[in-house]
Short mmCIF file of C-alpha atoms in Angstrom, two decimals:
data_model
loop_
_atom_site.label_atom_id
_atom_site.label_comp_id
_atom_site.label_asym_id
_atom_site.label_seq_id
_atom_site.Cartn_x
_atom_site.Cartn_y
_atom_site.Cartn_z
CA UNK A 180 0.00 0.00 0.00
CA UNK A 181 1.10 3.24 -0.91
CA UNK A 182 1.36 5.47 2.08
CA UNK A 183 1.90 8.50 0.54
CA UNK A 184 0.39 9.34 -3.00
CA UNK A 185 0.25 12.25 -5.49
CA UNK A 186 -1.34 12.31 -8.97
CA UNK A 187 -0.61 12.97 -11.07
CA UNK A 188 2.83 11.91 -11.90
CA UNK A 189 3.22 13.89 -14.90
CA UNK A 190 1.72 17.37 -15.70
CA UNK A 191 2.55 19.05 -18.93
CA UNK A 192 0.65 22.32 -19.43
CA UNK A 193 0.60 25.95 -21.39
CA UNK A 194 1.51 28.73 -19.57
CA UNK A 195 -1.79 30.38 -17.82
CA UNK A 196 -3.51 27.52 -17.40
CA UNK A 197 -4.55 26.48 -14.22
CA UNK A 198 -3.92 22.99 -12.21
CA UNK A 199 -4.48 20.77 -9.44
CA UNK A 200 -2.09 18.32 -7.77
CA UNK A 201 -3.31 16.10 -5.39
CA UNK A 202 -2.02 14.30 -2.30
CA UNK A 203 -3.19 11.68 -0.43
CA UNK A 204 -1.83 9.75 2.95
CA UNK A 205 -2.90 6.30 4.59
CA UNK A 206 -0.52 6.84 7.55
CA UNK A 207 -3.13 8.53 10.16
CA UNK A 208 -0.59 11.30 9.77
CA UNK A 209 -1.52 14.64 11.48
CA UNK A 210 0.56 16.73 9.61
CA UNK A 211 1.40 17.28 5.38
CA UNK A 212 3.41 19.48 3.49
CA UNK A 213 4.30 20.59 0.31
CA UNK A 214 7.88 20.85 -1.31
CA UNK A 215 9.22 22.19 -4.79
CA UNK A 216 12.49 21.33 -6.03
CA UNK A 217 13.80 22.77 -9.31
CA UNK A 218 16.12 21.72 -11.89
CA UNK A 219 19.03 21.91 -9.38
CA UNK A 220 17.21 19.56 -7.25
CA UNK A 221 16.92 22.27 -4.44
CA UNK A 222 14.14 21.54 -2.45
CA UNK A 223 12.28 24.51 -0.68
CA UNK A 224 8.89 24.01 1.81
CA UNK A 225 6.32 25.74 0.80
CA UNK A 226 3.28 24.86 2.96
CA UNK A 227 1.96 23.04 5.53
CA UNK A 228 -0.84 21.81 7.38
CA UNK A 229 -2.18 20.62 11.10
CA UNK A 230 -5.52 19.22 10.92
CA UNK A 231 -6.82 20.96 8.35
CA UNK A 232 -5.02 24.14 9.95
CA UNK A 233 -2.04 25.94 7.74
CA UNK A 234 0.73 26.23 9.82
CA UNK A 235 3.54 27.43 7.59
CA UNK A 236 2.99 29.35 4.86
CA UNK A 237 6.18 30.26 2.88
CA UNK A 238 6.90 32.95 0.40
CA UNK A 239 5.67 31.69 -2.37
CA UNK A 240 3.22 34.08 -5.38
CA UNK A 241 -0.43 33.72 -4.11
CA UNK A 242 -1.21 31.57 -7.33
CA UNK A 243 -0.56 28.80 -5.13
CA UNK A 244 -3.18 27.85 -3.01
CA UNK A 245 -3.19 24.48 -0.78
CA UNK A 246 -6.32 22.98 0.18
CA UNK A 247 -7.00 20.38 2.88
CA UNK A 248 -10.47 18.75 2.66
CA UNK A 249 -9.66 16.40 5.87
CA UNK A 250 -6.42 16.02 7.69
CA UNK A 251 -4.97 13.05 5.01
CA UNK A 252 -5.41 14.80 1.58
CA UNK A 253 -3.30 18.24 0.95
CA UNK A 254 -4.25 19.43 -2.40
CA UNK A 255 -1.94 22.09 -4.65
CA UNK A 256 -3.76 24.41 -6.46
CA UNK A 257 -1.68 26.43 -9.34
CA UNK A 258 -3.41 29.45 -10.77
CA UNK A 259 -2.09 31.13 -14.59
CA UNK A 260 1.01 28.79 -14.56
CA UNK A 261 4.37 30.32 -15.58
CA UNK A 262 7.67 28.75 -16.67
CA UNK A 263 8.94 29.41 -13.77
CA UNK A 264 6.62 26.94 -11.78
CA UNK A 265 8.23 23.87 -13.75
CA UNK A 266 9.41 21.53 -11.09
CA UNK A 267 8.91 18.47 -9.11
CA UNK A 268 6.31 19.10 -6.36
CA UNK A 269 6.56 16.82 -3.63
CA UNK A 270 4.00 16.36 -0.82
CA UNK A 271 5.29 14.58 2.54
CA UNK A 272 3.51 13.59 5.93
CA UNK A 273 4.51 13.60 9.49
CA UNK A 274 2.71 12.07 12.49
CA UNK A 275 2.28 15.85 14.00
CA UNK A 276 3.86 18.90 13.76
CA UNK A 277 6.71 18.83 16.33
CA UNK A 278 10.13 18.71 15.06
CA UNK A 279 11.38 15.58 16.29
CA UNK A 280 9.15 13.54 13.68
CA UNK A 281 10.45 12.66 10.50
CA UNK A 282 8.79 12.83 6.95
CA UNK A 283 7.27 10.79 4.72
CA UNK A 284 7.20 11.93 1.24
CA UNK A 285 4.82 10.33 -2.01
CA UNK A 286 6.95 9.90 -5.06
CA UNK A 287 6.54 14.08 -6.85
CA UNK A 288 4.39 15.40 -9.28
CA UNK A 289 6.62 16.95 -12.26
CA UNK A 290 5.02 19.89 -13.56
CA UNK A 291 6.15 21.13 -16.99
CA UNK A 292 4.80 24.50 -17.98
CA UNK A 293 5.60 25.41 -21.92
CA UNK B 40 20.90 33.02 9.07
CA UNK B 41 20.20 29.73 9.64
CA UNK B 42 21.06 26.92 7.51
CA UNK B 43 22.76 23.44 6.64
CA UNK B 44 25.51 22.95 4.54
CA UNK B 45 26.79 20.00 1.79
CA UNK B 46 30.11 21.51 1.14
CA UNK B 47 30.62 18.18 -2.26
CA UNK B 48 28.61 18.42 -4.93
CA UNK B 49 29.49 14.48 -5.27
CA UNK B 50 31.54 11.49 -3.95
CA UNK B 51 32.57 8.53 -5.60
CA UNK B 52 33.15 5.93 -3.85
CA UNK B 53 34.29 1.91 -4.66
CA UNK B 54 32.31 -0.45 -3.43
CA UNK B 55 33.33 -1.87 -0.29
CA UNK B 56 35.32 0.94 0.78
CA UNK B 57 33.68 3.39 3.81
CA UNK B 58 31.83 6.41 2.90
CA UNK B 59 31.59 9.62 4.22
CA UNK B 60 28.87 12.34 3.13
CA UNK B 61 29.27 15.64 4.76
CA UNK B 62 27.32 18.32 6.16
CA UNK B 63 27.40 21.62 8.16
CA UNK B 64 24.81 23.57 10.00
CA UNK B 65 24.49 26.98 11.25
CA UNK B 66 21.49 27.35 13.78
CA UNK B 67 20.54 28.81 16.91
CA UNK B 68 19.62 26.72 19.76
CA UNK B 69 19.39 23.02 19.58
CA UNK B 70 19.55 21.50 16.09
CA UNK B 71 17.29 19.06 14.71
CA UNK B 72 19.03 17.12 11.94
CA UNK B 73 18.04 14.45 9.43
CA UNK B 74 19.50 12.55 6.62
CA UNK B 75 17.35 12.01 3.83
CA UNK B 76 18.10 9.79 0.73
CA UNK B 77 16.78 10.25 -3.25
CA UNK B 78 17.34 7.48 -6.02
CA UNK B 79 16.46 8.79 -9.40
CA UNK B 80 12.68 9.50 -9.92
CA UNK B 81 11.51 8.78 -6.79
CA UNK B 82 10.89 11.15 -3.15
CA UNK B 83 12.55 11.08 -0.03
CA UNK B 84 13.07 8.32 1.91
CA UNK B 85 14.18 9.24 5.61
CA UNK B 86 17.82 7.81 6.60
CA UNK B 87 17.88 8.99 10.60
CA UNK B 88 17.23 11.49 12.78
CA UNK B 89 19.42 13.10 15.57
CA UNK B 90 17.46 14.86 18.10
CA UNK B 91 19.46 14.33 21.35
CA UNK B 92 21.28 11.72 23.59
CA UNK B 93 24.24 9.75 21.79
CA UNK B 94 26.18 11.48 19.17
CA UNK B 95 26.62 8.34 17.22
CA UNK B 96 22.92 7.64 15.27
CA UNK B 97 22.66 4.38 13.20
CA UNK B 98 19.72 4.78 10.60
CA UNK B 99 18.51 2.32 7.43
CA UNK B 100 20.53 0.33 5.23
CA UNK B 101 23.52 0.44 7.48
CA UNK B 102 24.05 4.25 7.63
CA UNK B 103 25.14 6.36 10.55
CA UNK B 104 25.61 9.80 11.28
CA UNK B 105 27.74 11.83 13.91
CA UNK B 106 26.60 14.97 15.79
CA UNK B 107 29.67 17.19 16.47
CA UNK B 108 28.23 19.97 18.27
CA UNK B 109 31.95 21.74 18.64
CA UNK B 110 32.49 21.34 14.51
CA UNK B 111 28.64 22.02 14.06
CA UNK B 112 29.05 18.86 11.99
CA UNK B 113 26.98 15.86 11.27
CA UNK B 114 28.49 13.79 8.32
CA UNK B 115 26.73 10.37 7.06
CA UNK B 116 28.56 7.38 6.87
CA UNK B 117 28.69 3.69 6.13
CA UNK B 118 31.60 1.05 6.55
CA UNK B 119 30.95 -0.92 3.57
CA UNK B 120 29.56 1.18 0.35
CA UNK B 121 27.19 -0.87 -2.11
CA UNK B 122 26.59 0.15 -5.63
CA UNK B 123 22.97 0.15 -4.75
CA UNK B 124 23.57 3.32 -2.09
CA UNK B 125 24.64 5.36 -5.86
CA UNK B 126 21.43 8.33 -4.79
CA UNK B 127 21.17 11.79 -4.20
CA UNK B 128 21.95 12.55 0.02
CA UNK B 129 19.96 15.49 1.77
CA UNK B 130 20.84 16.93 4.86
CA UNK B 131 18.53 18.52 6.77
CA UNK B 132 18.16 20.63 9.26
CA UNK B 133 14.34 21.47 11.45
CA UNK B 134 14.25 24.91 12.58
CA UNK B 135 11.84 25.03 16.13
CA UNK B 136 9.45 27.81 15.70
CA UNK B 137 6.56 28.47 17.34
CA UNK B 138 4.06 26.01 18.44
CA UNK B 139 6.72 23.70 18.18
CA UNK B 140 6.16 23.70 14.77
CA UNK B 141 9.15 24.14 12.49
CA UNK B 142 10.50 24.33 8.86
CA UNK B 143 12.72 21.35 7.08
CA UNK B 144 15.62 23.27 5.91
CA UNK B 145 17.13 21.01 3.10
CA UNK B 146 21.45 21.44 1.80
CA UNK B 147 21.95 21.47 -1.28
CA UNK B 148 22.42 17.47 -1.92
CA UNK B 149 25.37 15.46 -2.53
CA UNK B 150 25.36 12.55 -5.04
CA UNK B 151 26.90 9.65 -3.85
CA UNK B 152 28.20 7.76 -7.07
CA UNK B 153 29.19 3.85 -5.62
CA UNK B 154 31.35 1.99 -8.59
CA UNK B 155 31.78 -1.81 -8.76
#
């Protein structure tokens, strides 16, 4: 069983479009968060979520906007895409939010904006 | 600022011989540090953790780390390299904020290139 899940894999797109990743864990986990890392595999937090709650919010352009429905799905929304926004998006998981817990992370979403 | 450190872009490494990947952090207070390991196409798997207690931490797939508080230090090892350990090696640091809630503040990544 997959414990942490994202979909989709691929995601090829024009620029200003809009799109959706979504996230998914089967680990009870309290906590989720979303990651980008570009081309130089850099990877930089971007948000995250408590029980439905968002608890860090990073600097990133307010065309992203996470969503949690319930406290194991953390959606990515990505309003009028740019090249700039190509990247792997990963989503991770954590049993809470203190910062002794290590994270689980699904397998990245790579976005391709042309 | 605070931050965490992977001062070799890669290592190569024969198989069989010890590795050593390294980092450096910079924080204030008590640092939180994790390994983290990425083969090609895939996310993060967790290594280990050092939170407190012994400054020797033994992880998956026979890795360990040591915490050297005095060289602000805590470099990933294993004895015996296997080709199969060839991945990309995060170090990471978590910075307490409030709420006990706190940002994963990834290095750059090191490549660890194992060769039969």
């Amino acid at each position: 069983d997959t414990a942490v899940s994202q979909t989709p894999k691929y995601l090829v797109t024009q620029m200003g479009n809009d799109k959706s990743i979504k996230c998914e864990q089967n680990l009870g986990h309290d906590t989720m968060y979303w990651y980008k890392q570009d081309s130089k595999k850099f990877l930089k937090i971007m948000f995250s979520y408590n029980n439905k709650e968002l608890i860090i919010n990073e600097t990133v352009p307010n065309r992203f906007s996470p969503k949690s429905p319930d406290k194991a799905h953390l959606n990515l929304h990505i309003n009028s895409l740019e090249l700039g926004d190509s990247a792997v998006y990963f989503c991770a998981s954590s049993p809470g939010r203190e910062v002794s817990y290590e994270q689980y992370f699904g397998p990245g979403t790579r976005l391709t904006v042309t | 600022a605070q931050s965490v450190a992977q001062p070799e872009d890669q290592v190569n490494v024969a198989e069989g011989n010890p590795l050593t990947v390294k980092c450096t952090y910079s924080v204030s207070g008590n640092p939180y540090l994790f390994w983290y390991v990425q083969y090609p196409n895939r996310g993060l798997q967790f290594l280990l953790k050092y939170i407190t207690g012994d400054n020797l931490v033994k992880g998956s797939y026979g890795f360990e780390a040591e915490f050297n508080k005095s060289q602000t230090s805590f470099h990933l090892k294993k004895p015996s390299a296997l080709v199969s350990d060839s991945a990309l090696y995060f170090c990471a640091v978590r910075l307490l904020g409030s709420s006990n809630t706190g940002k994963l503040i990834f290095g750059q990544g090191t490549t660890l290139q194992v060769k039969p």
